[in-house]
Amino acid sequence: MSLTVEFRKVTKSFGPVQVLHGVSFAFEPGRTYGLLGENGAGKSTLMKILAGYLEPSGGEVLVDGAPRHFRNSREAEAAGIVLIHQEFNLAEDLTIAQNIFLGHEKKRGLLLDDDTMRREAAQVLRQVGLQASPDTRVRQLIVAEKQLVEIAKALARQARLLVMDEPTATLTPGETQRLFAVMAQLKAEGVTLVYISHKLDEVEKVTDEVVVMRDGRFVTRQPTASLTRHEMANLMVGRELSDLFPPKDPPPETPPLLQVRGFRVPGWAEDVSFEVRAGEILGFAGLVGAGRTELFEGLLGLRPGEGELQVDGKRLQLRNPGEAANEGITYLSEDRKGKGLHVDFGLRQNLTLMNLHAYAQPWLNPAREQQALKEAVQSFGIRTGDLEQRASALSGGNQQKLALAKVLQPKPRVVVLDEPTRGVDVGAKRDIYFLVQRLAREGQAVIVISSELVELIGLCHRVAVMRAGRLAATLDQAGLTEEDLIAHATGTR
Ligand SMILES: Nc1ncnc2c1ncn2[C@@H]1O[C@H](COP(=O)(O)OP(=O)(O)OP(=O)(O)O)[C@@H](O)[C@H]1O
Ligand SMILES: [Mg+2]
């Protein structure tokens, strides 16, 4: 049932840029591996080679001792190797069941066997704990649900080696627990598992061994139990990491810059009131589905909403993010691929899209755009071999940094960051935390929506907790503990 994979001197170049430099190591059968490395280290690239999505430039991949060369993912899947992508790979206009069997349709004679596919889809959906009909169109699902469909799709493929590339980035703690249960079950059946994640506590919990990559090279493979999280992080970055969070500044005593009164987003949020001062970092905690993202989408005109919104005493009625940006409010969407970036555009176009007029004098000045891109790459630590490439060529975490650079281009007064460190490595997380503090110190009002409680506690002056569309509590620094946040988010207090 299980299978061994060995990489021998695998290299990969994209055009002139080499991203894998002779990677050699093995995955032993039936074990669960954590694959660790900074953003851009080459984790996804190596796994895409294994699963037939990319061709290696050199070296070879051995499966059960024999060299294999998969020309596409179907050949790899036929050999039992399945990859769950970091970026979703779903057809939005098809149903869940159609997606699960896409390219592997069940037939009865010449006809599609819809009944069987629907029934088997329902079964894997139950296994991952997604309560949705197999007939639902993927477009109608929220991000976390799409992730569960990806996992269900992999389960239906009967993998012998399953690679999960950041599967829990968008999941709630409950959904994550369920995924771990599914993983334990697969492991018991002898499936080899590869788990890519920047959440080191999860890696610690679910893996037998970790493999660390750095700069396109294999660094080490060690039993998970022999390493602390701190040691894992140091191995990833290749140096000793200091404190993740900047020391907190005292809360500012300026008057409120952003004021929200009795705001309502139909179906998502009711009667929400809060304020943020210039120089203040306000966190938003809550379970997935509590309405945090939808509240801010309503405030910024991305979906219908009503109520009072004031910036610096001026009442606003925003109809779209462009108007919001004109009023000095910017928003980093949690849905990086859908709403954050135009992945098929170049880095430069992405960066300057929100602030084009600043580069037009009167027509676009490519030299100034280029300069801005160079500065952003520098100050946000975006790892890219080539400034001329498309955003889609950046690793997941580096796309996140580009998205962040993009929303901060217009020098806003109010910044709303929805899951700003999703998919970002520890070193880059630290950079983002320090950046958030710098924004606050420059006098901006910063709102951080996050599912990582540690992050909210480490970074924010106050944290607002939403539950089922309402503000359940607003805690100030003194009252900030994980237990309290969870208690308010779940309503057990
Ligand atoms: N299609 C592509 N064209 C050009 N460069 C690419 C392409 N895909 C990946 N790269 C580059 O290869 C390097 C490794 O990327 P990869 O996605 O494997 O990193 P990763 O370890 O998965 O990072 P993350 O933690 O951010 O997901 C990065 O520098 C990335 O920019
Ligand atoms: Mg990746």
Coordinates of C-alpha atoms and ligand atoms in Angstrom, one line a residue:
M1 CA 0.0 0.0 0.0
S2 CA 2.6 2.6 1.0
L3 CA 5.4 3.8 -1.1
T4 CA 8.9 5.2 -1.0
V5 CA 10.0 8.3 -2.8
E6 CA 13.6 9.3 -3.3
F7 CA 14.8 12.6 -4.9
R8 CA 18.2 12.4 -6.5
K9 CA 20.0 15.6 -7.3
V10 CA 16.7 17.2 -8.5
T11 CA 17.2 20.7 -10.0
K12 CA 14.7 23.1 -11.4
S13 CA 15.1 26.4 -13.3
F14 CA 12.4 28.8 -14.5
G15 CA 14.1 30.5 -17.4
P16 CA 17.4 31.8 -16.2
V17 CA 16.4 31.5 -12.5
Q18 CA 17.4 28.3 -10.7
V19 CA 15.2 27.5 -7.8
L20 CA 16.1 23.9 -6.9
H21 CA 19.8 23.1 -6.7
G22 CA 20.3 19.4 -6.5
V23 CA 17.8 18.2 -3.9
S24 CA 18.4 14.7 -2.6
F25 CA 16.5 12.9 0.2
A26 CA 13.9 10.2 0.7
F27 CA 10.4 9.8 2.1
E28 CA 10.1 6.4 3.8
P29 CA 6.8 4.5 3.5
G30 CA 4.0 5.1 5.9
R31 CA 5.6 8.0 7.7
T32 CA 4.2 11.5 8.1
Y33 CA 6.6 14.3 7.1
G34 CA 6.6 18.0 7.8
L35 CA 8.2 19.9 4.9
L36 CA 9.5 23.1 6.2
G37 CA 11.2 26.1 4.6
E38 CA 10.9 29.9 4.2
N39 CA 8.8 31.4 1.5
G40 CA 10.4 30.7 -1.8
A41 CA 12.5 27.8 -0.4
G42 CA 11.2 25.5 -3.1
K43 CA 8.8 23.3 -1.2
S44 CA 5.8 23.7 -3.6
T45 CA 8.0 23.4 -6.6
L46 CA 9.6 20.1 -5.4
M47 CA 6.2 18.7 -4.6
K48 CA 4.8 19.8 -8.0
I49 CA 7.6 17.9 -9.6
L50 CA 6.8 14.8 -7.5
A51 CA 3.1 15.0 -8.4
G52 CA 3.6 15.5 -12.2
Y53 CA 2.7 19.2 -12.4
L54 CA 6.2 20.3 -13.2
E55 CA 9.1 18.7 -15.0
P56 CA 12.5 18.7 -13.2
S57 CA 15.3 20.4 -15.1
G58 CA 17.7 17.7 -13.9
G59 CA 18.1 14.8 -11.5
E60 CA 15.5 12.1 -11.0
V61 CA 12.6 11.0 -8.8
L62 CA 12.5 7.3 -7.8
V63 CA 9.3 5.7 -6.7
D64 CA 9.6 2.4 -4.9
G65 CA 13.2 2.3 -6.1
A66 CA 12.5 2.8 -9.8
P67 CA 13.1 6.1 -11.7
R68 CA 9.7 7.6 -12.7
H69 CA 9.0 10.4 -15.0
F70 CA 5.4 11.6 -14.7
R71 CA 4.4 13.7 -17.7
N72 CA 1.3 15.0 -15.9
S73 CA -0.6 14.8 -12.6
R74 CA -2.8 12.0 -13.9
E75 CA 0.2 9.7 -14.4
A76 CA 1.4 10.6 -10.9
E77 CA -2.1 9.9 -9.5
A78 CA -2.2 6.6 -11.2
A79 CA 0.9 5.8 -9.3
G80 CA -0.8 6.8 -6.1
I81 CA 0.8 10.3 -5.6
V82 CA -1.7 13.1 -5.0
L83 CA -1.0 16.7 -4.3
I84 CA -3.4 19.2 -2.6
H85 CA -2.4 22.6 -3.9
Q86 CA -1.5 25.6 -1.9
E87 CA -3.5 27.7 -4.3
F88 CA -6.9 26.2 -5.0
N89 CA -7.2 24.3 -8.2
L90 CA -11.0 24.1 -8.4
A91 CA -13.4 24.8 -11.3
E92 CA -15.6 27.5 -9.8
D93 CA -18.6 26.9 -12.1
L94 CA -18.8 23.2 -11.5
T95 CA -20.4 21.5 -8.6
I96 CA -18.5 20.0 -5.7
A97 CA -19.1 16.5 -7.0
Q98 CA -18.0 17.4 -10.5
N99 CA -14.8 18.9 -9.1
I100 CA -14.1 15.9 -7.0
F101 CA -14.3 13.6 -10.0
L102 CA -12.9 16.0 -12.6
G103 CA -10.7 14.1 -15.0
H104 CA -11.7 10.9 -13.2
E105 CA -15.4 10.7 -14.0
K106 CA -17.2 7.5 -13.2
K107 CA -19.1 6.1 -16.2
R108 CA -21.8 3.5 -16.6
G109 CA -21.4 2.4 -20.2
L110 CA -20.9 5.5 -22.2
L111 CA -22.8 7.7 -19.8
L112 CA -21.7 9.6 -16.7
D113 CA -22.7 7.8 -13.6
D114 CA -23.9 10.9 -11.7
D115 CA -25.6 8.9 -8.9
T116 CA -22.4 7.1 -7.9
M117 CA -20.3 10.2 -8.1
R118 CA -22.8 12.1 -6.0
R119 CA -22.9 9.4 -3.4
E120 CA -19.2 8.9 -3.2
A121 CA -18.7 12.7 -3.1
A122 CA -21.1 12.9 -0.2
Q123 CA -19.1 10.3 1.6
V124 CA -15.8 12.1 1.3
L125 CA -17.5 15.4 2.2
R126 CA -18.7 13.7 5.4
Q127 CA -15.2 12.4 6.0
V128 CA -13.7 16.0 5.9
G129 CA -16.7 17.4 7.7
L130 CA -18.1 19.7 5.1
Q131 CA -21.8 20.2 5.4
A132 CA -22.7 21.0 1.9
S133 CA -24.6 19.3 -0.9
P134 CA -22.4 17.7 -3.6
D135 CA -24.5 19.7 -6.0
T136 CA -23.5 23.1 -4.7
R137 CA -21.4 25.1 -7.1
V138 CA -17.9 25.8 -5.8
R139 CA -18.3 29.5 -6.6
Q140 CA -20.8 29.7 -3.7
L141 CA -18.4 28.4 -1.1
I142 CA -16.3 30.4 1.3
V143 CA -12.5 30.0 1.3
A144 CA -12.4 27.4 4.1
E145 CA -15.0 25.3 2.4
K146 CA -13.1 25.3 -0.8
Q147 CA -10.1 24.0 1.1
L148 CA -12.2 21.2 2.4
V149 CA -13.3 20.3 -1.1
E150 CA -9.7 20.1 -2.2
I151 CA -9.0 17.7 0.6
A152 CA -12.1 15.6 -0.2
K153 CA -11.0 15.5 -3.8
A154 CA -7.6 14.1 -2.8
L155 CA -9.3 11.5 -0.6
A156 CA -11.5 10.3 -3.5
R157 CA -8.2 9.7 -5.5
Q158 CA -7.1 6.9 -3.1
A159 CA -3.6 8.2 -2.6
R160 CA -0.7 6.1 -1.4
L161 CA 1.4 9.3 -0.9
L162 CA -0.5 12.4 -0.2
V163 CA 1.1 15.9 -0.2
M164 CA -0.8 18.7 1.5
D165 CA 0.5 22.1 0.8
E166 CA -0.6 24.4 3.6
P167 CA -4.0 22.7 4.0
T168 CA -5.0 24.5 7.2
A169 CA -4.1 28.1 6.3
T170 CA -7.8 28.8 6.0
L171 CA -9.4 26.3 8.3
T172 CA -10.9 26.9 11.8
P173 CA -9.5 25.0 14.7
G174 CA -12.4 22.5 14.5
E175 CA -11.9 21.9 10.9
T176 CA -8.2 21.5 11.5
Q177 CA -8.8 18.9 14.1
R178 CA -11.0 17.0 11.8
L179 CA -8.3 17.1 9.1
F180 CA -5.8 15.7 11.6
A181 CA -8.2 12.9 12.3
V182 CA -8.5 12.1 8.6
M183 CA -4.7 12.2 8.4
A184 CA -4.4 9.7 11.3
Q185 CA -6.8 7.4 9.6
L186 CA -4.8 7.6 6.3
K187 CA -1.6 6.9 8.2
A188 CA -3.1 3.9 9.8
E189 CA -4.0 2.7 6.3
G190 CA -0.3 3.0 5.5
V191 CA -0.4 6.2 3.4
T192 CA 2.7 8.3 3.3
L193 CA 1.9 11.9 4.2
V194 CA 3.7 15.1 3.5
Y195 CA 2.5 18.1 5.3
I196 CA 3.7 21.6 4.3
S197 CA 2.9 24.3 6.8
H198 CA 4.3 27.4 8.4
K199 CA 2.3 26.5 11.6
L200 CA 5.0 24.8 13.5
D201 CA 2.8 23.8 16.4
E202 CA 0.8 21.7 13.9
V203 CA 3.9 20.3 12.4
E204 CA 5.0 19.3 15.9
K205 CA 1.7 17.7 16.6
V206 CA 1.1 15.6 13.5
T207 CA 4.4 14.7 11.9
D208 CA 7.0 11.9 12.6
E209 CA 9.9 13.7 10.9
V210 CA 10.6 17.0 9.5
V211 CA 12.5 17.8 6.2
V212 CA 13.9 21.3 6.1
M213 CA 14.7 23.1 2.8
R214 CA 16.5 26.4 2.4
D215 CA 17.2 28.4 -0.8
G216 CA 16.3 25.5 -3.0
R217 CA 18.5 23.0 -1.1
F218 CA 17.8 20.1 1.2
V219 CA 19.1 21.0 4.7
T220 CA 18.2 18.2 7.0
R221 CA 15.7 15.4 7.8
Q222 CA 15.2 14.7 11.5
P223 CA 12.7 13.1 13.9
T224 CA 10.2 15.8 14.9
A225 CA 10.5 14.9 18.5
S226 CA 14.2 15.7 18.5
L227 CA 13.6 19.4 17.7
T228 CA 11.9 22.3 19.4
R229 CA 9.8 24.8 17.4
H230 CA 12.5 27.4 17.9
E231 CA 15.1 25.0 16.5
M232 CA 12.8 24.3 13.5
A233 CA 12.5 28.0 12.8
N234 CA 16.3 28.5 13.1
L235 CA 16.9 25.6 10.7
M236 CA 14.5 27.2 8.2
V237 CA 16.1 30.6 8.2
G238 CA 19.6 29.5 8.8
R239 CA 20.3 31.8 11.7
E240 CA 19.1 32.5 15.2
L241 CA 15.7 34.2 15.2
S242 CA 15.0 36.8 17.8
D243 CA 11.6 37.8 19.2
L244 CA 8.7 37.5 16.9
F245 CA 6.8 40.5 18.1
P246 CA 8.1 44.1 18.5
P247 CA 7.7 45.5 22.1
K248 CA 4.3 47.0 22.4
D249 CA 3.9 50.8 22.4
P250 CA 1.4 52.1 25.0
P251 CA -2.1 52.7 23.5
P252 CA -2.3 56.1 21.9
E253 CA -4.5 58.8 23.5
T254 CA -5.4 60.6 20.3
P255 CA -9.1 61.0 19.4
P256 CA -10.7 58.2 17.3
L257 CA -9.8 58.3 13.6
L258 CA -12.2 55.6 12.4
Q259 CA -15.7 55.4 14.0
V260 CA -18.3 52.9 13.1
R261 CA -21.8 53.0 14.6
G262 CA -24.6 50.5 14.3
F263 CA -23.3 49.0 11.2
R264 CA -25.2 46.2 9.5
V265 CA -24.2 43.8 6.7
P266 CA -27.4 41.9 5.8
G267 CA -27.0 38.2 6.6
W268 CA -23.5 38.7 8.2
A269 CA -23.3 41.5 10.8
E270 CA -25.7 43.3 13.0
D271 CA -25.3 46.5 15.0
V272 CA -21.6 46.7 15.1
S273 CA -19.9 49.7 16.7
F274 CA -16.3 50.4 17.4
E275 CA -13.6 53.0 17.0
V276 CA -9.9 53.0 16.3
R277 CA -7.5 55.8 17.1
A278 CA -4.6 57.0 15.0
G279 CA -1.6 55.0 16.0
E280 CA -3.7 52.2 17.4
I281 CA -3.7 48.5 16.4
L282 CA -7.1 47.0 16.8
G283 CA -7.5 43.2 16.3
F284 CA -10.6 41.3 15.2
A285 CA -10.9 37.8 16.5
G286 CA -13.7 35.3 15.9
L287 CA -14.4 31.9 14.4
V288 CA -14.6 31.6 10.6
G289 CA -18.1 32.6 9.6
A290 CA -18.4 35.1 12.5
G291 CA -18.7 37.9 9.9
R292 CA -15.4 39.7 10.3
T293 CA -14.4 39.7 6.7
E294 CA -18.0 40.4 5.6
L295 CA -18.3 43.3 8.1
F296 CA -15.2 45.0 6.6
E297 CA -16.3 44.2 3.0
G298 CA -19.6 46.0 3.9
L299 CA -17.8 49.0 5.4
L300 CA -15.6 49.3 2.3
G301 CA -18.3 49.0 -0.2
L302 CA -17.5 45.5 -1.4
R303 CA -20.9 44.2 -0.4
P304 CA -24.1 46.0 0.7
G305 CA -24.0 47.4 4.2
E306 CA -25.7 50.2 6.1
G307 CA -24.8 52.3 9.2
E308 CA -22.5 55.0 10.2
L309 CA -18.9 55.2 9.1
Q310 CA -16.7 58.2 9.9
V311 CA -13.0 58.9 9.2
D312 CA -11.6 61.9 11.0
G313 CA -15.1 63.1 11.7
K314 CA -16.3 63.0 8.1
R315 CA -19.2 60.7 7.3
L316 CA -18.6 58.4 4.5
Q317 CA -20.7 56.1 2.3
L318 CA -18.3 54.0 0.4
R319 CA -19.4 52.2 -2.8
N320 CA -16.2 50.5 -3.7
P321 CA -12.6 50.0 -2.6
G322 CA -11.5 52.8 -5.0
E323 CA -13.6 55.3 -3.2
A324 CA -12.3 53.9 0.1
A325 CA -8.7 54.4 -1.1
N326 CA -9.5 58.0 -2.0
E327 CA -10.7 58.5 1.5
G328 CA -7.5 57.0 2.9
I329 CA -8.8 53.5 3.8
T330 CA -7.2 50.5 2.3
Y331 CA -8.0 46.8 2.7
L332 CA -5.9 43.7 2.3
S333 CA -8.3 40.9 1.3
E334 CA -8.0 37.5 2.9
D335 CA -8.7 36.1 -0.5
R336 CA -5.3 36.9 -2.0
K337 CA -5.9 35.1 -5.3
G338 CA -9.5 36.2 -5.8
K339 CA -9.5 39.8 -4.7
G340 CA -6.0 40.7 -3.7
L341 CA -3.8 40.2 -6.7
H342 CA -4.1 40.0 -10.4
V343 CA -1.8 37.0 -10.6
D344 CA -1.5 37.1 -14.4
F345 CA -0.2 40.7 -14.3
G346 CA 3.4 41.6 -13.7
L347 CA 4.7 42.6 -10.2
R348 CA 4.9 46.2 -11.1
Q349 CA 1.3 46.5 -12.4
N350 CA 0.1 44.8 -9.3
L351 CA 2.0 47.1 -7.0
T352 CA 0.9 50.4 -8.5
L353 CA -2.7 49.5 -9.5
M354 CA -4.3 51.2 -6.6
N355 CA -2.2 54.3 -6.9
L356 CA -1.8 54.8 -10.7
H357 CA -2.2 58.6 -10.6
A358 CA 0.9 58.9 -8.5
Y359 CA 2.9 57.5 -11.4
A360 CA 1.2 59.4 -14.1
Q361 CA 2.6 62.8 -14.9
P362 CA 0.4 63.0 -16.9
W363 CA 1.1 59.6 -18.5
L364 CA 2.5 56.6 -16.7
N365 CA 6.1 56.8 -15.8
P366 CA 7.6 53.3 -16.0
A367 CA 10.9 54.4 -14.4
R368 CA 9.1 55.6 -11.3
E369 CA 7.0 52.5 -11.2
Q370 CA 10.1 50.4 -11.5
Q371 CA 11.7 52.4 -8.7
A372 CA 8.6 51.8 -6.5
L373 CA 8.8 48.1 -7.2
K374 CA 12.5 47.9 -6.3
E375 CA 11.7 49.7 -3.0
A376 CA 8.8 47.4 -2.2
V377 CA 10.8 44.3 -3.0
Q378 CA 13.4 45.6 -0.6
S379 CA 11.3 46.8 2.3
F380 CA 8.8 43.9 2.2
G381 CA 11.5 41.3 1.6
I382 CA 9.8 39.9 -1.5
R383 CA 11.9 37.1 -2.9
T384 CA 11.8 37.1 -6.7
G385 CA 14.5 36.1 -9.2
D386 CA 13.2 38.6 -11.7
L387 CA 11.3 41.9 -11.4
E388 CA 9.7 41.4 -14.8
Q389 CA 7.8 38.2 -14.0
R390 CA 4.1 37.7 -13.3
A391 CA 2.7 37.6 -9.8
S392 CA 1.7 34.0 -10.3
A393 CA 5.4 33.0 -10.4
L394 CA 5.9 34.2 -6.8
S395 CA 5.8 31.6 -4.0
G396 CA 2.6 31.7 -1.9
G397 CA 4.1 33.7 0.9
N398 CA 5.8 36.2 -1.4
Q399 CA 2.5 36.8 -3.1
Q400 CA 1.2 37.7 0.3
K401 CA 4.0 40.2 0.8
L402 CA 3.3 41.7 -2.7
A403 CA -0.4 42.1 -1.8
L404 CA 0.6 43.9 1.4
A405 CA 2.9 46.2 -0.5
K406 CA 0.2 46.9 -2.9
V407 CA -2.4 48.1 -0.4
L408 CA 0.1 50.2 1.4
Q409 CA 1.2 52.0 -1.7
P410 CA -1.2 54.9 -1.5
K411 CA 0.0 55.7 2.1
P412 CA -3.4 55.3 3.7
R413 CA -4.7 56.6 7.0
V414 CA -6.7 53.6 7.9
V415 CA -5.4 50.1 7.1
V416 CA -7.5 47.0 7.3
L417 CA -5.4 43.8 7.0
D418 CA -7.4 40.6 6.7
E419 CA -5.2 37.6 7.6
P420 CA -2.0 39.4 6.8
T421 CA 0.4 36.6 7.6
R422 CA -1.5 33.7 6.1
G423 CA 1.0 31.3 4.4
V424 CA 3.9 33.5 5.4
D425 CA 7.1 32.0 7.0
V426 CA 8.2 32.8 10.5
G427 CA 10.9 35.3 9.4
A428 CA 8.5 37.1 7.1
K429 CA 5.8 37.0 9.8
R430 CA 8.2 38.9 12.1
D431 CA 8.8 41.4 9.3
I432 CA 5.1 42.0 8.9
Y433 CA 4.6 42.4 12.6
F434 CA 7.3 45.1 12.7
L435 CA 5.8 46.7 9.7
V436 CA 2.4 46.8 11.3
Q437 CA 3.9 48.5 14.2
R438 CA 5.7 51.0 12.0
L439 CA 2.4 51.9 10.3
A440 CA 0.8 52.5 13.7
R441 CA 3.8 54.6 14.8
E442 CA 3.4 56.7 11.7
G443 CA -0.1 57.5 12.9
Q444 CA -2.2 55.2 10.9
A445 CA -5.1 53.4 12.4
V446 CA -4.5 49.7 11.9
I447 CA -7.1 46.9 12.0
V448 CA -5.8 43.3 11.9
I449 CA -8.3 40.5 11.3
S450 CA -6.6 37.2 12.2
S451 CA -7.4 33.6 13.1
E452 CA -4.1 33.3 14.9
L453 CA -4.8 34.3 18.4
V454 CA -1.1 34.5 19.3
E455 CA -0.7 37.1 16.7
L456 CA -3.5 39.3 17.9
I457 CA -2.3 39.0 21.5
G458 CA 1.3 39.8 20.5
L459 CA 0.5 42.7 18.3
C460 CA -2.7 44.5 19.2
H461 CA -3.6 47.3 21.7
R462 CA -7.1 46.0 21.8
V463 CA -9.0 43.0 20.3
A464 CA -12.6 43.0 19.3
V465 CA -14.2 39.6 19.3
M466 CA -17.1 38.8 16.9
R467 CA -19.5 36.0 17.3
A468 CA -22.3 35.2 14.9
G469 CA -22.2 38.7 13.3
R470 CA -22.2 40.7 16.6
L471 CA -19.4 42.2 18.6
A472 CA -19.2 39.9 21.6
A473 CA -16.5 41.9 23.5
T474 CA -13.6 44.3 23.1
L475 CA -10.7 43.3 25.3
D476 CA -7.8 45.6 26.1
Q477 CA -4.3 44.5 26.6
A478 CA -4.6 43.5 30.2
G479 CA -7.4 41.0 29.4
L480 CA -5.8 39.5 26.4
T481 CA -5.3 35.7 26.8
E482 CA -6.0 32.9 24.4
E483 CA -8.6 31.4 26.8
D484 CA -10.5 34.7 27.0
L485 CA -10.6 35.2 23.3
I486 CA -11.8 31.7 22.7
A487 CA -14.4 32.0 25.4
H488 CA -15.8 35.1 23.8
A489 CA -15.6 33.8 20.3
T490 CA -17.5 30.6 21.1
G491 CA -19.9 32.2 23.6
T492 CA -18.8 30.0 26.5
R493 CA -18.5 33.1 28.7
Ligands
LIG1 N1 6.2 29.4 -12.6 C1 7.3 30.0 -12.0 N2 8.0 30.8 -12.7 C2 9.1 31.5 -12.2 N3 9.5 31.3 -10.9 C3 8.8 30.4 -10.2 C4 7.6 29.8 -10.7 N4 7.1 29.0 -9.7 C5 7.9 29.2 -8.6 N5 8.9 30.1 -8.9 C6 10.0 30.5 -8.0 O1 10.6 29.4 -7.4 C7 10.9 29.7 -6.0 C8 10.4 28.6 -5.1 O2 9.0 28.8 -5.0 P1 8.0 27.7 -4.3 O3 6.6 28.1 -4.6 O4 8.5 26.4 -4.5 O5 8.4 28.2 -2.7 P2 7.7 27.6 -1.4 O6 8.8 27.0 -0.6 O7 6.5 26.7 -1.7 O8 7.3 28.9 -0.7 P3 5.9 29.4 0.2 O9 6.2 29.0 1.6 O10 5.9 30.8 0.0 O11 4.7 28.7 -0.4 C9 10.4 31.1 -5.7 O12 11.5 32.0 -5.8 C10 9.4 31.3 -6.8 O13 9.4 32.7 -7.2
MG2 MG 4.5 27.0 -1.4

